Coordinates of C-alpha atoms in Angstrom, one line a residue:
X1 CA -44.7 -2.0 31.8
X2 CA -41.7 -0.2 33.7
X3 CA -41.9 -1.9 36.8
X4 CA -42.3 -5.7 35.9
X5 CA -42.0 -7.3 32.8
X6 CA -43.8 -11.0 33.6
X7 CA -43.0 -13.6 31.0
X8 CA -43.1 -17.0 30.9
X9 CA -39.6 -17.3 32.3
X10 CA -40.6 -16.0 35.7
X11 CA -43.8 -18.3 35.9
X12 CA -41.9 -21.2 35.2
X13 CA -39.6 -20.1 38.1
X14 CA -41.9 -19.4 40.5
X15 CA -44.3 -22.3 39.8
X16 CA -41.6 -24.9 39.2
X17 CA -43.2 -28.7 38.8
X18 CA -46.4 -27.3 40.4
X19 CA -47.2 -25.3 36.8
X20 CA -49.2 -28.6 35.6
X21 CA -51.6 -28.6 39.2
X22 CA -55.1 -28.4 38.1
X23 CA -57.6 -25.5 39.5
X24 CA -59.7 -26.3 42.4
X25 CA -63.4 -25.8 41.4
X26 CA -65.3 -22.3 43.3
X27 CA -66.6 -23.2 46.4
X28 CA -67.5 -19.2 47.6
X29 CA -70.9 -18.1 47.3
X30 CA -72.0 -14.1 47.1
X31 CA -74.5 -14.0 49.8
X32 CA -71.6 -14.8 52.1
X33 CA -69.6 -11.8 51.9
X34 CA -66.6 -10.9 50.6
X35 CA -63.9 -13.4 50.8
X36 CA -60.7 -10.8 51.3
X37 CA -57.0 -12.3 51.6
X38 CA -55.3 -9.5 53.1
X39 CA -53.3 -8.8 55.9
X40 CA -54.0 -6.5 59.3
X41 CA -52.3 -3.5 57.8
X42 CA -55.1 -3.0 55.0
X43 CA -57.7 -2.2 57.9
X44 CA -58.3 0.8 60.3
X45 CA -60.9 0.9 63.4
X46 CA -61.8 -2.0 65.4
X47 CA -60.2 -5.5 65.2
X48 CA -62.7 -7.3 63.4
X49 CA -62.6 -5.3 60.8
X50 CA -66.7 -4.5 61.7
X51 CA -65.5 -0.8 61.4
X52 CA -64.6 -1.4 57.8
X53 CA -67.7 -3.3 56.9
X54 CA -70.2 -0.3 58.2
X55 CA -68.6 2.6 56.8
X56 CA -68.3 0.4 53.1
X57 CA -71.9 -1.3 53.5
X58 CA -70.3 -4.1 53.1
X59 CA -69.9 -7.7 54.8
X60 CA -66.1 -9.0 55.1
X61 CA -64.8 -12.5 55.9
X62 CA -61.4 -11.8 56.1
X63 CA -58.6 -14.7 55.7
X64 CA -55.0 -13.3 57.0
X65 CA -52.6 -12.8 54.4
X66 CA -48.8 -13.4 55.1
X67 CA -46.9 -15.6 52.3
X68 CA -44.2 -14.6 50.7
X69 CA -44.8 -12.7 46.8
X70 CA -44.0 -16.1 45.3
X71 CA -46.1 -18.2 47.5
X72 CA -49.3 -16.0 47.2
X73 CA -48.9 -15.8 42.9
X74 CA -48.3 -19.9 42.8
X75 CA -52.1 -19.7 44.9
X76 CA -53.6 -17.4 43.0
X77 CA -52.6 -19.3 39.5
X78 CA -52.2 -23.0 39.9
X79 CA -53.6 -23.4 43.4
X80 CA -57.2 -22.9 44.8
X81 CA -56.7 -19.1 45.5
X82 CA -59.3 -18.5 42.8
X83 CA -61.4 -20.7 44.4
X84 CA -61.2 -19.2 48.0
X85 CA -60.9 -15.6 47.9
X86 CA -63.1 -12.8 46.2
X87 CA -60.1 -10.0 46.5
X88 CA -56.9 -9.9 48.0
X89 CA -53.8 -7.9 48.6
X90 CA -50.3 -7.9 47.4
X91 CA -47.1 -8.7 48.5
X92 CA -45.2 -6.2 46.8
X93 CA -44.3 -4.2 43.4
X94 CA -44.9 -6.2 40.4
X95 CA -47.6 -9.2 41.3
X96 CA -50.5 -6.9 39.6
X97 CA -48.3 -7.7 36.8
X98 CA -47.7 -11.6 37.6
X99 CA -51.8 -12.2 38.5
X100 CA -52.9 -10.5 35.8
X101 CA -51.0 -12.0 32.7
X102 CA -52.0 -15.5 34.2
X103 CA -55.8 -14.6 34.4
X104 CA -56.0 -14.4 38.1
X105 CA -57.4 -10.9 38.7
X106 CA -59.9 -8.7 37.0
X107 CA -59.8 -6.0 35.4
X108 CA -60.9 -3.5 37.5
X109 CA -63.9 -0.8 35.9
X110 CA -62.8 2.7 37.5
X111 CA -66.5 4.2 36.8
X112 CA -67.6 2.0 39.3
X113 CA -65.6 3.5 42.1
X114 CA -66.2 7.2 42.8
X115 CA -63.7 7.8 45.5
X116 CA -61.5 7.9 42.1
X117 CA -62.1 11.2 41.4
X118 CA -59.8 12.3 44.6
X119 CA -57.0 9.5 44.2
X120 CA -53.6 10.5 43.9
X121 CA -52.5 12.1 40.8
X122 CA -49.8 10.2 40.5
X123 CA -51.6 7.3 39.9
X124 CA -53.4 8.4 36.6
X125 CA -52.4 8.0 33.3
X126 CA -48.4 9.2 33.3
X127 CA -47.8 9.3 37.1
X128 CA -44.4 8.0 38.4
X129 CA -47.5 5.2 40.1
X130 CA -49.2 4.8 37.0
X131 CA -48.2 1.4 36.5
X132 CA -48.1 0.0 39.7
X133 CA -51.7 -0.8 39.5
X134 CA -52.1 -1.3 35.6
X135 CA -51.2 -4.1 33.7
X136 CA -51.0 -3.4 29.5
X137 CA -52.2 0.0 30.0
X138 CA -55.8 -1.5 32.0
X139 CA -56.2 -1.3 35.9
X140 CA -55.9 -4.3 37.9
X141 CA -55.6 -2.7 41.2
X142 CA -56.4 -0.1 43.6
X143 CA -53.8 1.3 45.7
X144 CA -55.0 1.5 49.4
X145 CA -51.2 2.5 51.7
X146 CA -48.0 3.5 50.2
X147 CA -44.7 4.9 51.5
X148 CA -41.3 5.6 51.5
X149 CA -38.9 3.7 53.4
X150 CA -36.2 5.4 55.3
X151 CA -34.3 5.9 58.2
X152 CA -35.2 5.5 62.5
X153 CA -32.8 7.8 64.2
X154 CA -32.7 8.4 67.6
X155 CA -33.7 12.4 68.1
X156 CA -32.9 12.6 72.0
X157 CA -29.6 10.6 71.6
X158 CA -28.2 12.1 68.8
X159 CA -29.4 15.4 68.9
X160 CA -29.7 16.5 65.5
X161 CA -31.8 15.9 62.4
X162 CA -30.3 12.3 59.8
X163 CA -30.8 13.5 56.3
X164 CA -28.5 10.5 54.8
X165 CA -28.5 7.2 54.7
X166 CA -24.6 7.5 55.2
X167 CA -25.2 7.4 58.7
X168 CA -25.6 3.4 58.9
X169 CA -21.9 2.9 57.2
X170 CA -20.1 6.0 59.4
X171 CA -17.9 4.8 62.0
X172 CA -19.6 6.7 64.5
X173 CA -22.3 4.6 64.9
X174 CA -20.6 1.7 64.7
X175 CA -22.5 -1.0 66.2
X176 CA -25.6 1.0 66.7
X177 CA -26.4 0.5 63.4
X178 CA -29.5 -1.8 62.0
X179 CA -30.7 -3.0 58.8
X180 CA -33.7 -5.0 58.0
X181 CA -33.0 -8.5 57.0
X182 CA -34.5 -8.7 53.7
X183 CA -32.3 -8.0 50.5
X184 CA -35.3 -6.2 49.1
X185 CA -35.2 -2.9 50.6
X186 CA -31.7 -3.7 52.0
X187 CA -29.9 -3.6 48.5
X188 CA -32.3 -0.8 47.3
X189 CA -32.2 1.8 49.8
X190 CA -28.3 0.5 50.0
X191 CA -27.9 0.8 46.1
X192 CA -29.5 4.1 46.0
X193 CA -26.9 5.8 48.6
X194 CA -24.2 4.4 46.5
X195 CA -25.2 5.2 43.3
X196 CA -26.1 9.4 44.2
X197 CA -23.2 9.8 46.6
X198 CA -21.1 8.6 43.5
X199 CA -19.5 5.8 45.1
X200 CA -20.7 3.0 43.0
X201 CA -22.1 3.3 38.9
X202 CA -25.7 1.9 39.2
X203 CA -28.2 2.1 36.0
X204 CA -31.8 1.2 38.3
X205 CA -31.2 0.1 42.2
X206 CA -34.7 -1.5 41.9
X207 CA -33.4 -3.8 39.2
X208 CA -29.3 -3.8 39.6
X209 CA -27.7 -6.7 37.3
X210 CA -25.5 -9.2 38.5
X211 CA -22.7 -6.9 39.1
X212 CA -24.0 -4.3 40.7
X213 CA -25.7 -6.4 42.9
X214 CA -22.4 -8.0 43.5
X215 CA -20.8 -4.2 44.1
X216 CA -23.5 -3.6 46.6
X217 CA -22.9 -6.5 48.6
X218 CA -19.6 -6.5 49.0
X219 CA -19.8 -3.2 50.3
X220 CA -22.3 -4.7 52.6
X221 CA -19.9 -7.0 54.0
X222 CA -16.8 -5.1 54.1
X223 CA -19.3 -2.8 56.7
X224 CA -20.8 -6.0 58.3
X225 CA -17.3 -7.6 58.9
X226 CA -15.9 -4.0 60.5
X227 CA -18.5 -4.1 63.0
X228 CA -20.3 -1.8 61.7
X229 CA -23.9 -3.2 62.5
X230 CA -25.4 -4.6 65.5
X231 CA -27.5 -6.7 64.0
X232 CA -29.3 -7.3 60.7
X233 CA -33.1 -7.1 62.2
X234 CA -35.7 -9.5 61.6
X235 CA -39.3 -9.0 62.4
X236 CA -41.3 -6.3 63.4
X237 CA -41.0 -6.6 67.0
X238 CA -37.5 -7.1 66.9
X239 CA -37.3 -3.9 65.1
X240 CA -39.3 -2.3 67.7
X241 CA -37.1 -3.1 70.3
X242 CA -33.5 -2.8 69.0
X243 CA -34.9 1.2 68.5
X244 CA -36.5 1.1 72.0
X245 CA -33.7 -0.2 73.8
X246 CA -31.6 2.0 72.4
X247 CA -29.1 -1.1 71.4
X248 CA -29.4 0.9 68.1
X249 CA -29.6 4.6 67.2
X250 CA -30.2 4.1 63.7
X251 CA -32.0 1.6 61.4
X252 CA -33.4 1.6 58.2
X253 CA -36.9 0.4 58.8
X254 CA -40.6 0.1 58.1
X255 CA -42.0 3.7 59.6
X256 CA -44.6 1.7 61.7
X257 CA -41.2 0.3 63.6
X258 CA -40.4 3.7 64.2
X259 CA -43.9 4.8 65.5
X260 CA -44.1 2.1 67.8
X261 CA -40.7 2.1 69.4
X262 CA -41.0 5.6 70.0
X263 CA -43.9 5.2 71.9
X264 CA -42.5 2.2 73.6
X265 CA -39.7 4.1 75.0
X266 CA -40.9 7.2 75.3
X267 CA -38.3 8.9 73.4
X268 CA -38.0 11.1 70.5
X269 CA -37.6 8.7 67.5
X270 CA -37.9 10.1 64.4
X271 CA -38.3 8.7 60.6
X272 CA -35.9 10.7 58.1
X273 CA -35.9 12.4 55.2
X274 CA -32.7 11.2 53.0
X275 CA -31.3 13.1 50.4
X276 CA -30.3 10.3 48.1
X277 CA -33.7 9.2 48.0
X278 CA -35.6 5.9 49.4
X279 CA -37.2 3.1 48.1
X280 CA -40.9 3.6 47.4
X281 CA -43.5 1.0 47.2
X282 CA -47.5 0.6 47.8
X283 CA -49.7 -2.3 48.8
X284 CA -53.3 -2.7 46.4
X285 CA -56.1 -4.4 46.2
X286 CA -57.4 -6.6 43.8
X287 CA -60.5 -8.7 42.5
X288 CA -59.9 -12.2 42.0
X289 CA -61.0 -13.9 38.7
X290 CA -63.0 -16.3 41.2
X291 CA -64.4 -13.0 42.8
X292 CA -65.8 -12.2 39.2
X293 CA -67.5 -15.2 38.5
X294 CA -69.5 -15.2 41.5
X295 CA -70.6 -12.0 40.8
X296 CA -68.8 -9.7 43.6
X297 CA -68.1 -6.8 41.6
X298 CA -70.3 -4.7 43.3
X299 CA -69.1 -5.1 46.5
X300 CA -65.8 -5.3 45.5
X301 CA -66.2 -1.5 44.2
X302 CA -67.7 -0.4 47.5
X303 CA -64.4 -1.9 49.2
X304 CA -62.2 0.0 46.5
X305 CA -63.9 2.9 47.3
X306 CA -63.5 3.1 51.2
X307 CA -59.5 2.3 50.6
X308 CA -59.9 5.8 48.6
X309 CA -61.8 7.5 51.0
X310 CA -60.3 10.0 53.4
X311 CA -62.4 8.4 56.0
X312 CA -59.9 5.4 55.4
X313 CA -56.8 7.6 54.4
X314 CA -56.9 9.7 57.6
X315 CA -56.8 6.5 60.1
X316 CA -54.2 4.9 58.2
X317 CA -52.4 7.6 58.4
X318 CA -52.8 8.6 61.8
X319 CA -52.2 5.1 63.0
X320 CA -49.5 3.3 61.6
X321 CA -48.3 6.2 59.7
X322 CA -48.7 5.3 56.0
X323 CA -49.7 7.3 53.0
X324 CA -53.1 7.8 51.9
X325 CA -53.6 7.1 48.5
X326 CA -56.1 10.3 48.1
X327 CA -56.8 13.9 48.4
X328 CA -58.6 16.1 50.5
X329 CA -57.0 14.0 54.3
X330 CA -56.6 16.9 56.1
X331 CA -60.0 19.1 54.8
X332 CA -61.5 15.2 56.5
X333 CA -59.6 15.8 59.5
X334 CA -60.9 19.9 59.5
X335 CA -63.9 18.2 59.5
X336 CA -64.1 16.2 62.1
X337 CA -62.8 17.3 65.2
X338 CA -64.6 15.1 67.7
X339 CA -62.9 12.3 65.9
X340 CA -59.6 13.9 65.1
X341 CA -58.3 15.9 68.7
X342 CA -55.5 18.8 68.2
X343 CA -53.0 16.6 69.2
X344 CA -54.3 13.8 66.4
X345 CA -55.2 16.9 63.9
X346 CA -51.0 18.3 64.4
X347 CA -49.5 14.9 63.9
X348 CA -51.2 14.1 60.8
X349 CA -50.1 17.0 59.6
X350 CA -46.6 16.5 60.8
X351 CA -46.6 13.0 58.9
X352 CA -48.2 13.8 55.8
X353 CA -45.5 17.1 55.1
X354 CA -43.0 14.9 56.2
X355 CA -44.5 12.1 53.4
X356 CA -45.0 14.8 50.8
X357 CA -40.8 15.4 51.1
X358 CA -39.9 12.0 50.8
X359 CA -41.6 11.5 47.3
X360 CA -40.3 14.2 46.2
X361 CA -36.6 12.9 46.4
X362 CA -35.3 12.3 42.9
X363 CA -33.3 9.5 43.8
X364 CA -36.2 7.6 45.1
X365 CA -36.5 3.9 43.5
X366 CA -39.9 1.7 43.0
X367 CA -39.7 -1.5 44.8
X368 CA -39.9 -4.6 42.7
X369 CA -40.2 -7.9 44.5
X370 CA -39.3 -9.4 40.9
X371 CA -35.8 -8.5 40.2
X372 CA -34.5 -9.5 36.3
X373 CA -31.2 -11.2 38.3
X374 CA -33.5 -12.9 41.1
X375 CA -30.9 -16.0 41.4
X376 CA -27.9 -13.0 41.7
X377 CA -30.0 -11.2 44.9
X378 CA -30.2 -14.2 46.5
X379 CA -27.1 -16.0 46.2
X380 CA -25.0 -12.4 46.7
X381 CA -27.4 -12.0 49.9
X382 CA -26.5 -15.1 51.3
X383 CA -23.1 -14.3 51.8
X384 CA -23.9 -10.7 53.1
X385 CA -26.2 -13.2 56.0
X386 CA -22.9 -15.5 56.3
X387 CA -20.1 -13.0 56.4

């Protein structure tokens, strides 16, 4: 595995004195749909997810999702996750990894899905993706939205195109700057720009060791302490607003935070492109070893299968802006114009370029929620939050 390594060590960290807990007994039964733990992002059409449900054939009983990585794996293994949910989503690179060396998840039979024939390429065997949903060479996971996260820049403000994230640490937008509040993508994107502008030696910015993560956050801090950001922001509609508002002109953001505060404002916001590269990531779905048992394969394959459908692909991308995780989006958009107007048909097109750039960056990093130097990340970002 290249983008987690799961070992004993990690359990034991993330389970702590809960390891010993004994597993609920299954309480789920087929006939009563799918029980999915996943969060609003991994559905498209109405709010109930009722769209979903007719266009798989499918019935859903969807239980929000929003714990942390660590929370949802200590569920899953030694709580009653197994017990409750059928499938669920992830947190973030590497807990394919985590579920499946514990027995959580099921392997996943590819046959069964025929919307595989048109995923992404990258995904197969050798693609840069490959092992984002595999675990020891077997698939655990289908990928349902990806991106690449980057920069918000304010088009009609600044009145030119932001191709680096040098921007956030140049004196000229001091204190209109914003980063997210989370030392995942924080340190990454932060680690890339310093490691391919030269200014810092860094082996792997999605796995730095304790001195480059040190490096990286005194940098930080030097920045922070000059005044250079207006805030570290926290939430999504704090995001949203800081961009909106225009008490920022640049932020390193989800591109949904973009999307909305643009149309919030009414103002030319605009998600970059940045030469040193970004930090990628996907969210997947996965069957449950509980989900197994009670026999929810099939349905679970018809789910898989709308996530890698351009029906799916195409209002995902149209809406919040991610990436579909499949081929032939825009011959489905061609296809259906009462569905898909000009206006729809031009910015989907617009997005999904602008996507195709971004993964194409050399510099670009694969996020891992499961750093080898967790302990260093998190004491080095506390001082970045107290400086």
């Amino acid at each position: 595995m290249n983008q987690f390594e799961f070992t004993r060590r990690h359990m034991m960290a993330l389970m702590g004195t809960a390891a010993t807990a004994a597993m609920l007994p299954s309480v789920a039964s087929a006939d009563e749909g799918l029980k999915f733990w996943a969060p609003g992002i991994a559905r498209v059409g109405e709010k109930d997810w009722s769209s979903m449900e007719k266009e798989a054939g499918i019935k859903l009983v969807n239980v929000a999702k929003s714990a942390r990585a660590d929370e949802s794996i200590q569920k899953m293994v030694v709580g009653d996750g197994n017990a409750l949910y059928d499938a669920m989503t992830d947190n973030g690179g590497g807990m394919e990894d985590a579920l499946a060396s514990q027995n959580a998840i099921a392997e996943i039979d590819t046959s069964k899905i025929p919307n595989w024939s048109i995923i992404e390429k990258r995904y197969l065997d050798g693609g840069d993706a490959a092992d984002t949903i595999r675990y020891e060479g077997k698939v655990y996971a289908i990928p349902y939205i990806s991106n690449a996260d980057a920069l918000a820049f304010n088009y009609d403000v600044i009145g030119q195109e932001l191709t680096s994230w040098e921007v956030l640490f140049d004196e000229q937008f001091k204190g209109r700057a914003a980063l997210q509040n989370d030392f995942g993508p924080t340190l990454t994107n932060t680690a890339i720009y310093l490691k391919q502008s030269g200014k810092q030696d860094i082996d792997n910015p999605s796995d730095m060791t304790e001195d480059e993560v040190k490096g990286v956050c005194q940098f930080l801090i030097e920045k922070k302490k000059a005044g250079q950001f207006r805030t570290f922001w926290d939430g999504f509609q704090n995001g949203v607003d800081l961009l909106a508002s225009e008490e920022v002109l640049v932020a390193s953001c989800w591109e949904p935070v973009q999307i909305v505060a643009a149309k919030k404002a009414g103002k030319d916001i605009r998600y970059g492109t940045m030469k040193e590269g970004h930090q990628t990531w996907n969210n997947i779905v996965m069957l449950t070893r509980g989900g197994r048992e009670r026999g929810m394969d099939e349905t679970f394959y018809k789910l898989a299968n709308l996530y890698l459908s351009p029906w799916f692909g195409a209002r995902t991308l149209a809406g919040l802006g991610f990436t579909p995780q499949m081929t032939g989006v825009l011959e489905y958009v061609d296809a259906n114009p009462d569905t898909f107007d000009a206006e729809t048909k031009a910015l989907i097109n617009d997005r999904l370029a602008r996507k195709k750039d971004r993964i194409a960056i050399a510099g670009n990093s694969w996020q891992n929620v499961f750093p080898t130097n967790m302990r260093a990340y998190q004491d080095w970002w506390s001082r970045v939050q107290a400086a």
